[in-house]
């Protein structure tokens, strides 16, 4: 079932996403060689709670933390740990959710730790560009397939893989609502976009094959071939004339 949001609901979602983006940016600034992913998690939780929100992931289906922190070949859903020390040359994907007045925000970024290889830097930049290309397709009368195809075109055009096993999603009063938002598809196909629809668009792009495996912890998804992966996400509302990237400073 798809729920269209009122302007009041969108304002709460914007607040939730603002907290998420603050937590993500603070994580980026704090993440240095030697920092643990658990330290980033503590920082993010404090920012969200001080801002009047609640962490959305903590306790979600038993997930233990505020952030998902996924290093190098980990794609998504990595669990922050005092045992995971970041090191020079790593890339780190941080995914975060927050709840304000019952409404969810959900966003993610990937960034380098110190100096990274040109190949790693390119993967990050292309994944961010995939998200921007997809956001540009969000407007009334557009279709979900336009959004999906924009990600796929950019990623595969650069020779990268598009993860199939995880997709974006509607978001609002729940973290995951209908519709599913894949990162591959055909332009002109799929659900027609209407004002008030909010979708979390989240390209997960790999250096090699898009095949994944999940660790014994039941959460951490990594590339089957051990190559790098990157992940960016925005919660995006369809407006009367285009789109609104929730929580982003314009
Ligand atoms: Mg997310
Ligand atoms: Mg999401």
mmCIF file of C-alpha atoms and ligand atoms in Angstrom:
data_model
loop_
_atom_site.group_PDB
_atom_site.id
_atom_site.type_symbol
_atom_site.label_atom_id
_atom_site.label_comp_id
_atom_site.label_asym_id
_atom_site.label_seq_id
_atom_site.Cartn_x
_atom_site.Cartn_y
_atom_site.Cartn_z
ATOM 1 C CA UNK A 1 0.000 0.000 0.000
ATOM 2 C CA UNK A 2 1.325 3.409 -0.974
ATOM 3 C CA UNK A 3 0.755 6.370 1.360
ATOM 4 C CA UNK A 4 0.959 9.885 -0.079
ATOM 5 C CA UNK A 5 2.149 12.486 2.452
ATOM 6 C CA UNK A 6 0.666 15.888 3.292
ATOM 7 C CA UNK A 7 2.847 18.989 3.556
ATOM 8 C CA UNK A 8 2.773 18.730 7.368
ATOM 9 C CA UNK A 9 3.982 15.143 7.172
ATOM 10 C CA UNK A 10 6.731 16.151 4.747
ATOM 11 C CA UNK A 11 7.938 18.783 7.222
ATOM 12 C CA UNK A 12 8.379 16.135 9.925
ATOM 13 C CA UNK A 13 10.195 13.936 7.432
ATOM 14 C CA UNK A 14 12.426 16.862 6.477
ATOM 15 C CA UNK A 15 13.303 17.314 10.185
ATOM 16 C CA UNK A 16 14.063 13.608 10.544
ATOM 17 C CA UNK A 17 16.281 13.686 7.466
ATOM 18 C CA UNK A 18 18.060 16.821 8.720
ATOM 19 C CA UNK A 19 19.091 14.913 11.828
ATOM 20 C CA UNK A 20 20.208 12.017 9.646
ATOM 21 C CA UNK A 21 22.348 14.272 7.472
ATOM 22 C CA UNK A 22 23.864 15.938 10.560
ATOM 23 C CA UNK A 23 24.755 12.507 11.931
ATOM 24 C CA UNK A 24 26.239 11.437 8.591
ATOM 25 C CA UNK A 25 28.344 14.592 8.237
ATOM 26 C CA UNK A 26 29.577 14.285 11.823
ATOM 27 C CA UNK A 27 30.557 10.679 11.085
ATOM 28 C CA UNK A 28 32.462 11.773 8.003
ATOM 29 C CA UNK A 29 34.366 14.397 9.991
ATOM 30 C CA UNK A 30 35.148 12.039 12.889
ATOM 31 C CA UNK A 31 36.232 9.067 10.776
ATOM 32 C CA UNK A 32 40.045 8.971 10.676
ATOM 33 C CA UNK A 33 42.561 6.146 10.608
ATOM 34 C CA UNK A 34 42.266 4.513 14.049
ATOM 35 C CA UNK A 35 38.652 5.563 14.676
ATOM 36 C CA UNK A 36 36.322 2.650 15.417
ATOM 37 C CA UNK A 37 32.918 2.332 13.808
ATOM 38 C CA UNK A 38 31.446 2.037 17.323
ATOM 39 C CA UNK A 39 32.689 5.572 18.088
ATOM 40 C CA UNK A 40 30.840 6.872 15.026
ATOM 41 C CA UNK A 41 27.706 5.069 16.159
ATOM 42 C CA UNK A 42 27.828 6.692 19.615
ATOM 43 C CA UNK A 43 28.312 10.112 18.030
ATOM 44 C CA UNK A 44 25.415 9.651 15.609
ATOM 45 C CA UNK A 45 23.028 8.498 18.316
ATOM 46 C CA UNK A 46 23.881 11.515 20.475
ATOM 47 C CA UNK A 47 23.269 13.940 17.593
ATOM 48 C CA UNK A 48 19.893 12.400 16.782
ATOM 49 C CA UNK A 49 18.697 12.336 20.401
ATOM 50 C CA UNK A 50 19.954 15.881 21.132
ATOM 51 C CA UNK A 51 18.079 17.029 18.034
ATOM 52 C CA UNK A 52 14.818 15.648 19.387
ATOM 53 C CA UNK A 53 14.699 12.471 17.315
ATOM 54 C CA UNK A 54 15.142 8.770 17.875
ATOM 55 C CA UNK A 55 17.451 6.412 16.003
ATOM 56 C CA UNK A 56 15.362 4.463 13.495
ATOM 57 C CA UNK A 57 17.576 1.432 12.963
ATOM 58 C CA UNK A 58 18.296 0.586 16.605
ATOM 59 C CA UNK A 59 16.012 -2.323 17.454
ATOM 60 C CA UNK A 60 14.659 -2.572 13.902
ATOM 61 C CA UNK A 61 14.256 -6.338 13.425
ATOM 62 C CA UNK A 62 16.856 -6.681 16.168
ATOM 63 C CA UNK A 63 19.505 -4.478 14.531
ATOM 64 C CA UNK A 64 21.738 -3.289 17.405
ATOM 65 C CA UNK A 65 22.846 0.212 16.418
ATOM 66 C CA UNK A 66 22.065 3.695 15.125
ATOM 67 C CA UNK A 67 24.276 3.412 12.047
ATOM 68 C CA UNK A 68 25.029 0.766 9.510
ATOM 69 C CA UNK A 69 28.774 1.020 8.856
ATOM 70 C CA UNK A 70 30.034 -0.943 5.846
ATOM 71 C CA UNK A 71 33.767 -0.974 5.065
ATOM 72 C CA UNK A 72 35.318 -1.683 1.641
ATOM 73 C CA UNK A 73 33.714 -4.870 0.212
ATOM 74 C CA UNK A 74 30.808 -4.579 2.657
ATOM 75 C CA UNK A 75 27.832 -3.170 0.762
ATOM 76 C CA UNK A 76 25.213 -2.411 3.422
ATOM 77 C CA UNK A 77 24.052 -3.360 6.951
ATOM 78 C CA UNK A 78 27.508 -3.611 8.554
ATOM 79 C CA UNK A 79 27.292 -3.484 12.349
ATOM 80 C CA UNK A 80 29.384 -0.836 14.171
ATOM 81 C CA UNK A 81 31.999 -2.413 16.418
ATOM 82 C CA UNK A 82 34.803 -1.462 18.796
ATOM 83 C CA UNK A 83 36.816 -4.100 16.944
ATOM 84 C CA UNK A 84 36.560 -2.393 13.555
ATOM 85 C CA UNK A 85 39.320 0.221 13.334
ATOM 86 C CA UNK A 86 39.248 2.319 10.203
ATOM 87 C CA UNK A 87 42.519 2.557 8.322
ATOM 88 C CA UNK A 88 44.062 4.763 5.678
ATOM 89 C CA UNK A 89 42.779 3.768 2.236
ATOM 90 C CA UNK A 90 39.460 2.282 3.412
ATOM 91 C CA UNK A 91 36.138 3.453 2.049
ATOM 92 C CA UNK A 92 33.259 3.608 4.530
ATOM 93 C CA UNK A 93 29.541 3.568 3.771
ATOM 94 C CA UNK A 94 27.404 4.991 6.566
ATOM 95 C CA UNK A 95 23.623 4.562 6.505
ATOM 96 C CA UNK A 96 21.443 6.254 9.125
ATOM 97 C CA UNK A 97 17.761 6.596 9.998
ATOM 98 C CA UNK A 98 15.904 8.842 12.438
ATOM 99 C CA UNK A 99 12.331 9.267 13.617
ATOM 100 C CA UNK A 100 10.726 12.654 14.396
ATOM 101 C CA UNK A 101 7.074 12.787 15.531
ATOM 102 C CA UNK A 102 6.584 9.279 14.147
ATOM 103 C CA UNK A 103 8.051 10.059 10.716
ATOM 104 C CA UNK A 104 11.189 8.455 9.319
ATOM 105 C CA UNK A 105 14.265 9.836 7.616
ATOM 106 C CA UNK A 106 16.735 7.547 5.820
ATOM 107 C CA UNK A 107 19.969 8.508 4.042
ATOM 108 C CA UNK A 108 23.476 7.215 3.400
ATOM 109 C CA UNK A 109 26.888 8.384 2.208
ATOM 110 C CA UNK A 110 30.208 6.744 1.305
ATOM 111 C CA UNK A 111 33.526 8.489 1.887
ATOM 112 C CA UNK A 112 37.267 7.775 1.905
ATOM 113 C CA UNK A 113 39.415 7.353 5.009
ATOM 114 C CA UNK A 114 42.526 9.408 4.280
ATOM 115 C CA UNK A 115 44.005 8.798 0.837
ATOM 116 C CA UNK A 116 42.309 6.090 -1.219
ATOM 117 C CA UNK A 117 43.122 4.554 -4.597
ATOM 118 C CA UNK A 118 41.902 6.343 -7.736
ATOM 119 C CA UNK A 119 39.655 3.317 -8.396
ATOM 120 C CA UNK A 120 38.013 3.647 -4.971
ATOM 121 C CA UNK A 121 37.562 7.397 -5.426
ATOM 122 C CA UNK A 122 35.948 6.820 -8.819
ATOM 123 C CA UNK A 123 33.522 4.254 -7.393
ATOM 124 C CA UNK A 124 32.430 6.758 -4.735
ATOM 125 C CA UNK A 125 31.986 9.565 -7.265
ATOM 126 C CA UNK A 126 30.075 7.426 -9.752
ATOM 127 C CA UNK A 127 27.742 6.104 -7.028
ATOM 128 C CA UNK A 128 26.994 9.656 -5.891
ATOM 129 C CA UNK A 129 26.347 10.624 -9.537
ATOM 130 C CA UNK A 130 23.982 7.622 -9.887
ATOM 131 C CA UNK A 131 21.925 9.029 -7.022
ATOM 132 C CA UNK A 132 21.887 12.553 -8.475
ATOM 133 C CA UNK A 133 20.856 11.192 -11.900
ATOM 134 C CA UNK A 134 18.043 9.238 -10.255
ATOM 135 C CA UNK A 135 16.829 12.223 -8.213
ATOM 136 C CA UNK A 136 16.662 14.294 -11.409
ATOM 137 C CA UNK A 137 14.040 11.831 -12.727
ATOM 138 C CA UNK A 138 11.704 12.394 -9.755
ATOM 139 C CA UNK A 139 8.755 14.505 -10.871
ATOM 140 C CA UNK A 140 4.977 14.141 -11.221
ATOM 141 C CA UNK A 141 4.139 11.940 -14.206
ATOM 142 C CA UNK A 142 7.566 10.308 -14.199
ATOM 143 C CA UNK A 143 7.837 6.600 -13.516
ATOM 144 C CA UNK A 144 9.794 4.466 -11.118
ATOM 145 C CA UNK A 145 11.489 2.833 -14.103
ATOM 146 C CA UNK A 146 12.949 6.230 -15.071
ATOM 147 C CA UNK A 147 14.549 6.493 -11.629
ATOM 148 C CA UNK A 148 15.839 2.919 -11.711
ATOM 149 C CA UNK A 149 17.188 3.142 -15.255
ATOM 150 C CA UNK A 150 19.078 6.364 -14.474
ATOM 151 C CA UNK A 151 21.111 4.539 -11.807
ATOM 152 C CA UNK A 152 21.737 1.522 -13.998
ATOM 153 C CA UNK A 153 22.744 3.554 -17.055
ATOM 154 C CA UNK A 154 25.366 5.564 -15.171
ATOM 155 C CA UNK A 155 26.768 2.632 -13.172
ATOM 156 C CA UNK A 156 26.981 0.093 -15.980
ATOM 157 C CA UNK A 157 28.216 2.787 -18.363
ATOM 158 C CA UNK A 158 31.246 3.101 -16.077
ATOM 159 C CA UNK A 159 31.682 -0.684 -15.970
ATOM 160 C CA UNK A 160 30.364 -1.077 -12.421
ATOM 161 C CA UNK A 161 27.832 -3.551 -11.013
ATOM 162 C CA UNK A 162 24.333 -2.734 -9.714
ATOM 163 C CA UNK A 163 23.285 -4.736 -6.644
ATOM 164 C CA UNK A 164 20.002 -6.620 -7.219
ATOM 165 C CA UNK A 165 19.378 -8.123 -3.783
ATOM 166 C CA UNK A 166 18.588 -4.836 -2.037
ATOM 167 C CA UNK A 167 16.426 -1.995 -3.299
ATOM 168 C CA UNK A 168 15.193 1.446 -2.298
ATOM 169 C CA UNK A 169 11.715 1.876 -0.879
ATOM 170 C CA UNK A 170 8.859 4.136 0.079
ATOM 171 C CA UNK A 171 9.373 5.819 3.455
ATOM 172 C CA UNK A 172 7.172 7.741 5.874
ATOM 173 C CA UNK A 173 5.378 6.410 8.948
ATOM 174 C CA UNK A 174 7.467 3.266 8.541
ATOM 175 C CA UNK A 175 11.107 2.843 7.543
ATOM 176 C CA UNK A 176 10.120 0.624 4.642
ATOM 177 C CA UNK A 177 6.881 1.283 2.788
ATOM 178 C CA UNK A 178 5.737 0.461 -0.728
ATOM 179 C CA UNK A 179 6.826 0.809 -3.453
ATOM 180 C CA UNK A 180 10.124 -0.989 -3.908
ATOM 181 C CA UNK A 181 12.640 1.175 -5.774
ATOM 182 C CA UNK A 182 15.152 -0.998 -7.641
ATOM 183 C CA UNK A 183 18.385 0.374 -9.073
ATOM 184 C CA UNK A 184 17.813 -1.313 -12.440
ATOM 185 C CA UNK A 185 14.852 -1.082 -14.793
ATOM 186 C CA UNK A 186 13.308 0.333 -17.941
ATOM 187 C CA UNK A 187 12.454 3.991 -18.593
ATOM 188 C CA UNK A 188 8.725 4.612 -19.006
ATOM 189 C CA UNK A 189 7.803 1.530 -16.960
ATOM 190 C CA UNK A 190 6.575 1.030 -13.422
ATOM 191 C CA UNK A 191 4.584 3.101 -10.969
ATOM 192 C CA UNK A 192 3.690 6.646 -11.975
ATOM 193 C CA UNK A 193 5.057 9.238 -9.546
ATOM 194 C CA UNK A 194 2.513 11.473 -7.802
ATOM 195 C CA UNK A 195 2.953 14.500 -5.504
ATOM 196 C CA UNK A 196 3.229 13.338 -1.882
ATOM 197 C CA UNK A 197 5.002 10.079 -2.702
ATOM 198 C CA UNK A 198 8.311 9.795 -0.825
ATOM 199 C CA UNK A 199 10.923 7.294 -1.925
ATOM 200 C CA UNK A 200 14.317 6.409 -0.495
ATOM 201 C CA UNK A 201 16.563 6.080 -3.543
ATOM 202 C CA UNK A 202 19.716 4.165 -2.676
ATOM 203 C CA UNK A 203 22.134 2.984 -5.356
ATOM 204 C CA UNK A 204 24.442 0.191 -4.140
ATOM 205 C CA UNK A 205 27.214 -0.024 -6.719
ATOM 206 C CA UNK A 206 30.098 -2.480 -6.964
ATOM 207 C CA UNK A 207 33.513 -2.413 -8.564
ATOM 208 C CA UNK A 208 32.999 -5.941 -9.915
ATOM 209 C CA UNK A 209 30.129 -8.409 -9.904
ATOM 210 C CA UNK A 210 26.800 -7.416 -8.319
ATOM 211 C CA UNK A 211 26.556 -10.792 -6.564
ATOM 212 C CA UNK A 212 26.485 -10.597 -2.797
ATOM 213 C CA UNK A 213 26.790 -12.793 0.271
ATOM 214 C CA UNK A 214 25.639 -12.182 3.833
ATOM 215 C CA UNK A 215 27.916 -12.815 6.821
ATOM 216 C CA UNK A 216 27.126 -15.221 9.657
ATOM 217 C CA UNK A 217 25.917 -12.218 11.730
ATOM 218 C CA UNK A 218 22.825 -12.279 9.507
ATOM 219 C CA UNK A 219 23.252 -8.590 8.558
ATOM 220 C CA UNK A 220 26.518 -7.630 6.881
ATOM 221 C CA UNK A 221 26.140 -7.889 3.105
ATOM 222 C CA UNK A 222 29.362 -7.913 1.121
ATOM 223 C CA UNK A 223 30.423 -8.458 -2.475
ATOM 224 C CA UNK A 224 30.899 -12.113 -3.343
ATOM 225 C CA UNK A 225 34.095 -11.334 -5.251
ATOM 226 C CA UNK A 226 35.605 -9.205 -2.472
ATOM 227 C CA UNK A 227 35.708 -6.034 -4.594
ATOM 228 C CA UNK A 228 34.662 -2.624 -3.273
ATOM 229 C CA UNK A 229 31.092 -1.364 -2.950
ATOM 230 C CA UNK A 230 29.611 2.112 -2.386
ATOM 231 C CA UNK A 231 26.170 3.312 -1.256
ATOM 232 C CA UNK A 232 24.428 6.689 -1.279
ATOM 233 C CA UNK A 233 20.826 7.373 -0.300
ATOM 234 C CA UNK A 234 18.365 10.248 -0.114
ATOM 235 C CA UNK A 235 14.724 10.330 0.922
ATOM 236 C CA UNK A 236 13.045 12.228 -1.926
ATOM 237 C CA UNK A 237 9.493 13.616 -2.064
ATOM 238 C CA UNK A 238 7.586 14.137 -5.306
ATOM 239 C CA UNK A 239 6.250 17.711 -5.279
ATOM 240 C CA UNK A 240 3.714 19.471 -7.522
ATOM 241 C CA UNK A 241 6.450 20.571 -9.904
ATOM 242 C CA UNK A 242 9.435 18.300 -9.259
ATOM 243 C CA UNK A 243 11.079 16.925 -6.150
ATOM 244 C CA UNK A 244 12.312 17.794 -2.670
ATOM 245 C CA UNK A 245 15.409 16.057 -1.301
ATOM 246 C CA UNK A 246 14.354 15.863 2.347
ATOM 247 C CA UNK A 247 16.867 17.095 4.906
ATOM 248 C CA UNK A 248 19.285 18.488 2.373
ATOM 249 C CA UNK A 249 20.367 22.129 2.649
ATOM 250 C CA UNK A 250 19.374 23.744 -0.660
HETATM 251 MG MG1 LIG B 1 19.232 3.763 4.555
HETATM 252 MG MG1 LIG B 2 16.758 2.894 2.879
#
